[in-house]
PDB file of C-alpha atoms in Angstrom:
ATOM      1  CA  GLN A 259     -18.487  -1.753  29.092  1.00 86.00           C
ATOM      2  CA  VAL A 260     -15.447   0.280  28.106  1.00 94.00           C
ATOM      3  CA  GLN A 261     -12.054  -1.140  29.004  1.00 97.00           C
ATOM      4  CA  LEU A 262      -9.536   1.390  30.311  1.00 97.00           C
ATOM      5  CA  MET A 263      -5.770   1.078  30.512  1.00 95.00           C
ATOM      6  CA  GLU A 264      -3.784   3.668  32.444  1.00 95.00           C
ATOM      7  CA  SER A 265      -0.099   4.465  32.151  1.00 95.00           C
ATOM      8  CA  GLY A 266       2.271   7.046  33.548  1.00 95.00           C
ATOM      9  CA  GLY A 267       2.552   8.114  37.129  1.00 92.00           C
ATOM     10  CA  GLY A 268       5.566   7.546  39.321  1.00 97.00           C
ATOM     11  CA  SER A 269       7.508   9.575  41.844  1.00 98.00           C
ATOM     12  CA  VAL A 270       8.494  13.221  41.657  1.00 98.00           C
ATOM     13  CA  GLN A 271       9.607  15.979  43.977  1.00 98.00           C
ATOM     14  CA  SER A 272       7.303  18.774  45.033  1.00 98.00           C
ATOM     15  CA  GLY A 273       6.948  21.320  42.247  1.00 98.00           C
ATOM     16  CA  GLY A 274       7.599  18.751  39.556  1.00 98.00           C
ATOM     17  CA  SER A 275       5.395  17.435  36.767  1.00 98.00           C
ATOM     18  CA  LEU A 276       3.983  14.105  35.672  1.00 98.00           C
ATOM     19  CA  SER A 277       1.641  12.925  32.951  1.00 98.00           C
ATOM     20  CA  LEU A 278      -0.946  10.168  33.027  1.00 98.00           C
ATOM     21  CA  SER A 279      -2.551   8.452  30.053  1.00 98.00           C
ATOM     22  CA  CYS A 280      -5.723   6.416  29.762  1.00 98.00           C
ATOM     23  CA  ALA A 281      -6.539   4.395  26.667  1.00 97.00           C
ATOM     24  CA  ALA A 282     -10.208   3.481  26.168  1.00 96.00           C
ATOM     25  CA  SER A 283     -11.451   0.502  24.159  1.00 95.00           C
ATOM     26  CA  GLY A 284     -14.453   2.471  22.894  1.00 89.00           C
ATOM     27  CA  HIS A 285     -15.864   5.965  22.747  1.00 90.00           C
ATOM     28  CA  PRO A 286     -17.452   6.837  26.083  1.00 94.00           C
ATOM     29  CA  ARG A 287     -19.383  10.059  26.471  1.00 96.00           C
ATOM     30  CA  CYS A 288     -17.350  11.197  29.459  1.00 97.00           C
ATOM     31  CA  MET A 289     -13.929  10.322  30.838  1.00 97.00           C
ATOM     32  CA  ALA A 290     -12.459  11.404  34.121  1.00 98.00           C
ATOM     33  CA  TRP A 291      -9.635  10.994  36.586  1.00 98.00           C
ATOM     34  CA  PHE A 292     -10.264  10.217  40.218  1.00 98.00           C
ATOM     35  CA  ARG A 293      -7.756   9.728  43.002  1.00 98.00           C
ATOM     36  CA  GLN A 294      -7.699   8.023  46.342  1.00 97.00           C
ATOM     37  CA  THR A 295      -5.349   8.153  49.291  1.00 95.00           C
ATOM     38  CA  LEU A 296      -5.289   5.337  51.809  1.00 88.00           C
ATOM     39  CA  GLY A 297      -8.061   5.869  54.322  1.00 89.00           C
ATOM     40  CA  LYS A 298      -9.810   8.570  52.323  1.00 93.00           C
ATOM     41  CA  GLU A 299     -12.713   8.552  49.912  1.00 95.00           C
ATOM     42  CA  LEU A 300     -12.316   8.571  46.166  1.00 96.00           C
ATOM     43  CA  GLU A 301     -12.002  12.155  44.933  1.00 97.00           C
ATOM     44  CA  GLY A 302     -12.907  13.444  41.472  1.00 98.00           C
ATOM     45  CA  VAL A 303     -10.016  15.329  39.890  1.00 98.00           C
ATOM     46  CA  ALA A 304     -10.971  16.240  36.334  1.00 98.00           C
ATOM     47  CA  VAL A 305     -13.561  15.290  33.722  1.00 98.00           C
ATOM     48  CA  ILE A 306     -13.920  15.756  29.985  1.00 97.00           C
ATOM     49  CA  ASN A 307     -16.829  15.565  27.572  1.00 97.00           C
ATOM     50  CA  VAL A 308     -15.172  13.405  24.956  1.00 95.00           C
ATOM     51  CA  ALA A 309     -17.097  14.657  21.922  1.00 94.00           C
ATOM     52  CA  GLY A 310     -17.162  18.346  22.798  1.00 93.00           C
ATOM     53  CA  GLY A 311     -13.899  18.611  24.675  1.00 92.00           C
ATOM     54  CA  GLY A 312     -15.342  20.575  27.564  1.00 96.00           C
ATOM     55  CA  THR A 313     -13.511  20.039  30.844  1.00 97.00           C
ATOM     56  CA  ALA A 314     -14.032  20.607  34.533  1.00 98.00           C
ATOM     57  CA  TYR A 315     -11.591  20.380  37.400  1.00 98.00           C
ATOM     58  CA  ASP A 316     -11.718  20.031  41.140  1.00 98.00           C
ATOM     59  CA  HIS A 317     -10.714  23.297  42.794  1.00 97.00           C
ATOM     60  CA  SER A 318      -7.678  21.631  44.350  1.00 97.00           C
ATOM     61  CA  VAL A 319      -6.065  21.029  40.951  1.00 98.00           C
ATOM     62  CA  GLU A 320      -7.463  23.847  38.818  1.00 97.00           C
ATOM     63  CA  GLY A 321      -4.664  25.782  37.168  1.00 97.00           C
ATOM     64  CA  ARG A 322      -2.148  22.986  37.787  1.00 98.00           C
ATOM     65  CA  PHE A 323      -3.667  19.971  36.000  1.00 98.00           C
ATOM     66  CA  THR A 324      -4.740  19.891  32.349  1.00 98.00           C
ATOM     67  CA  LEU A 325      -6.834  17.334  30.498  1.00 97.00           C
ATOM     68  CA  SER A 326      -6.404  16.616  26.813  1.00 95.00           C
ATOM     69  CA  GLN A 327      -7.179  13.822  24.378  1.00 95.00           C
ATOM     70  CA  ASP A 328      -5.713  12.458  21.181  1.00 91.00           C
ATOM     71  CA  ASN A 329      -7.215  12.942  17.730  1.00 88.00           C
ATOM     72  CA  THR A 330      -9.070   9.635  17.871  1.00 89.00           C
ATOM     73  CA  LYS A 331     -10.615  10.656  21.197  1.00 86.00           C
ATOM     74  CA  THR A 332      -9.819   7.275  22.672  1.00 91.00           C
ATOM     75  CA  THR A 333      -6.858   8.299  24.806  1.00 96.00           C
ATOM     76  CA  LEU A 334      -7.109  10.761  27.663  1.00 96.00           C
ATOM     77  CA  PHE A 335      -4.108  12.588  29.052  1.00 97.00           C
ATOM     78  CA  LEU A 336      -3.707  14.340  32.395  1.00 98.00           C
ATOM     79  CA  ARG A 337      -0.785  16.714  32.629  1.00 98.00           C
ATOM     80  CA  MET A 338       0.024  17.500  36.260  1.00 98.00           C
ATOM     81  CA  ASN A 339       2.224  20.508  36.957  1.00 98.00           C
ATOM     82  CA  HIS A 340       3.343  22.110  40.208  1.00 98.00           C
ATOM     83  CA  LEU A 341       2.718  18.879  42.046  1.00 98.00           C
ATOM     84  CA  ARG A 342       2.415  18.967  45.822  1.00 98.00           C
ATOM     85  CA  PRO A 343       2.762  16.220  48.444  1.00 97.00           C
ATOM     86  CA  ASP A 344      -1.010  16.246  48.946  1.00 96.00           C
ATOM     87  CA  ASP A 345      -1.408  15.176  45.309  1.00 97.00           C
ATOM     88  CA  THR A 346       0.048  11.815  46.308  1.00 97.00           C
ATOM     89  CA  ALA A 347      -2.581   9.164  45.605  1.00 98.00           C
ATOM     90  CA  MET A 348      -3.628   6.270  43.428  1.00 98.00           C
ATOM     91  CA  TYR A 349      -5.097   7.794  40.293  1.00 98.00           C
ATOM     92  CA  TYR A 350      -7.927   6.042  38.448  1.00 98.00           C
ATOM     93  CA  CYS A 351      -9.296   6.646  34.977  1.00 98.00           C
ATOM     94  CA  ALA A 352     -13.056   6.309  34.604  1.00 98.00           C
ATOM     95  CA  ALA A 353     -15.618   6.351  31.799  1.00 97.00           C
ATOM     96  CA  GLY A 354     -19.332   7.023  31.974  1.00 96.00           C
ATOM     97  CA  ASP A 355     -22.341   8.844  30.606  1.00 95.00           C
ATOM     98  CA  THR A 356     -22.585  11.900  32.857  1.00 96.00           C
ATOM     99  CA  CYS A 357     -19.771  14.415  32.796  1.00 97.00           C
ATOM    100  CA  ASN A 358     -19.280  15.354  36.408  1.00 97.00           C
ATOM    101  CA  LEU A 359     -16.931  14.419  39.238  1.00 97.00           C
ATOM    102  CA  LEU A 360     -19.269  12.046  41.026  1.00 97.00           C
ATOM    103  CA  ARG A 361     -18.170   8.461  41.405  1.00 96.00           C
ATOM    104  CA  ARG A 362     -21.667   7.140  40.733  1.00 97.00           C
ATOM    105  CA  SER A 363     -21.645   8.645  37.218  1.00 97.00           C
ATOM    106  CA  PHE A 364     -18.911   6.286  36.041  1.00 97.00           C
ATOM    107  CA  SER A 365     -19.327   2.597  35.343  1.00 96.00           C
ATOM    108  CA  SER A 366     -15.940   1.701  33.865  1.00 97.00           C
ATOM    109  CA  TRP A 367     -12.698   1.999  35.812  1.00 97.00           C
ATOM    110  CA  GLY A 368      -9.023   1.432  35.176  1.00 97.00           C
ATOM    111  CA  GLN A 369      -6.723  -0.440  37.497  1.00 96.00           C
ATOM    112  CA  GLY A 370      -5.092   2.679  38.896  1.00 96.00           C
ATOM    113  CA  THR A 371      -1.616   4.174  38.752  1.00 97.00           C
ATOM    114  CA  GLN A 372       0.342   5.546  41.695  1.00 97.00           C
ATOM    115  CA  VAL A 373       1.547   9.127  41.904  1.00 98.00           C
ATOM    116  CA  THR A 374       3.916   9.996  44.735  1.00 98.00           C
ATOM    117  CA  VAL A 375       5.096  13.534  45.410  1.00 98.00           C
ATOM    118  CA  SER A 376       7.850  14.028  47.955  1.00 97.00           C
ATOM    119  CA  SER A 377       8.557  17.267  49.784  1.00 94.00           C
TER     120      SER A 377
END
């Protein structure tokens, strides 16, 4: 199982930007970011096919969030621009074999990092 270590996150005002990073111990086929707000279900945010670089985003973040990876393809980055208060959540990095935004497709999970956006 791939080990994942997230970093980044924090607090920012509405309209601001933050970046998250996720370092993987191996080379999973797919990596993704999910987020969860207290009392709500886990929500898929963005996913990348690690080898091919293809990405997909939830409609709520498309055009504002951007996935990228380093040259070794072991670190995933999520650049979040134009942040809104409803982006506030715990963000989790995930790795798996199917590149979609379904929780069941991912077997490895990071510990989570908090993003808070104030109005």
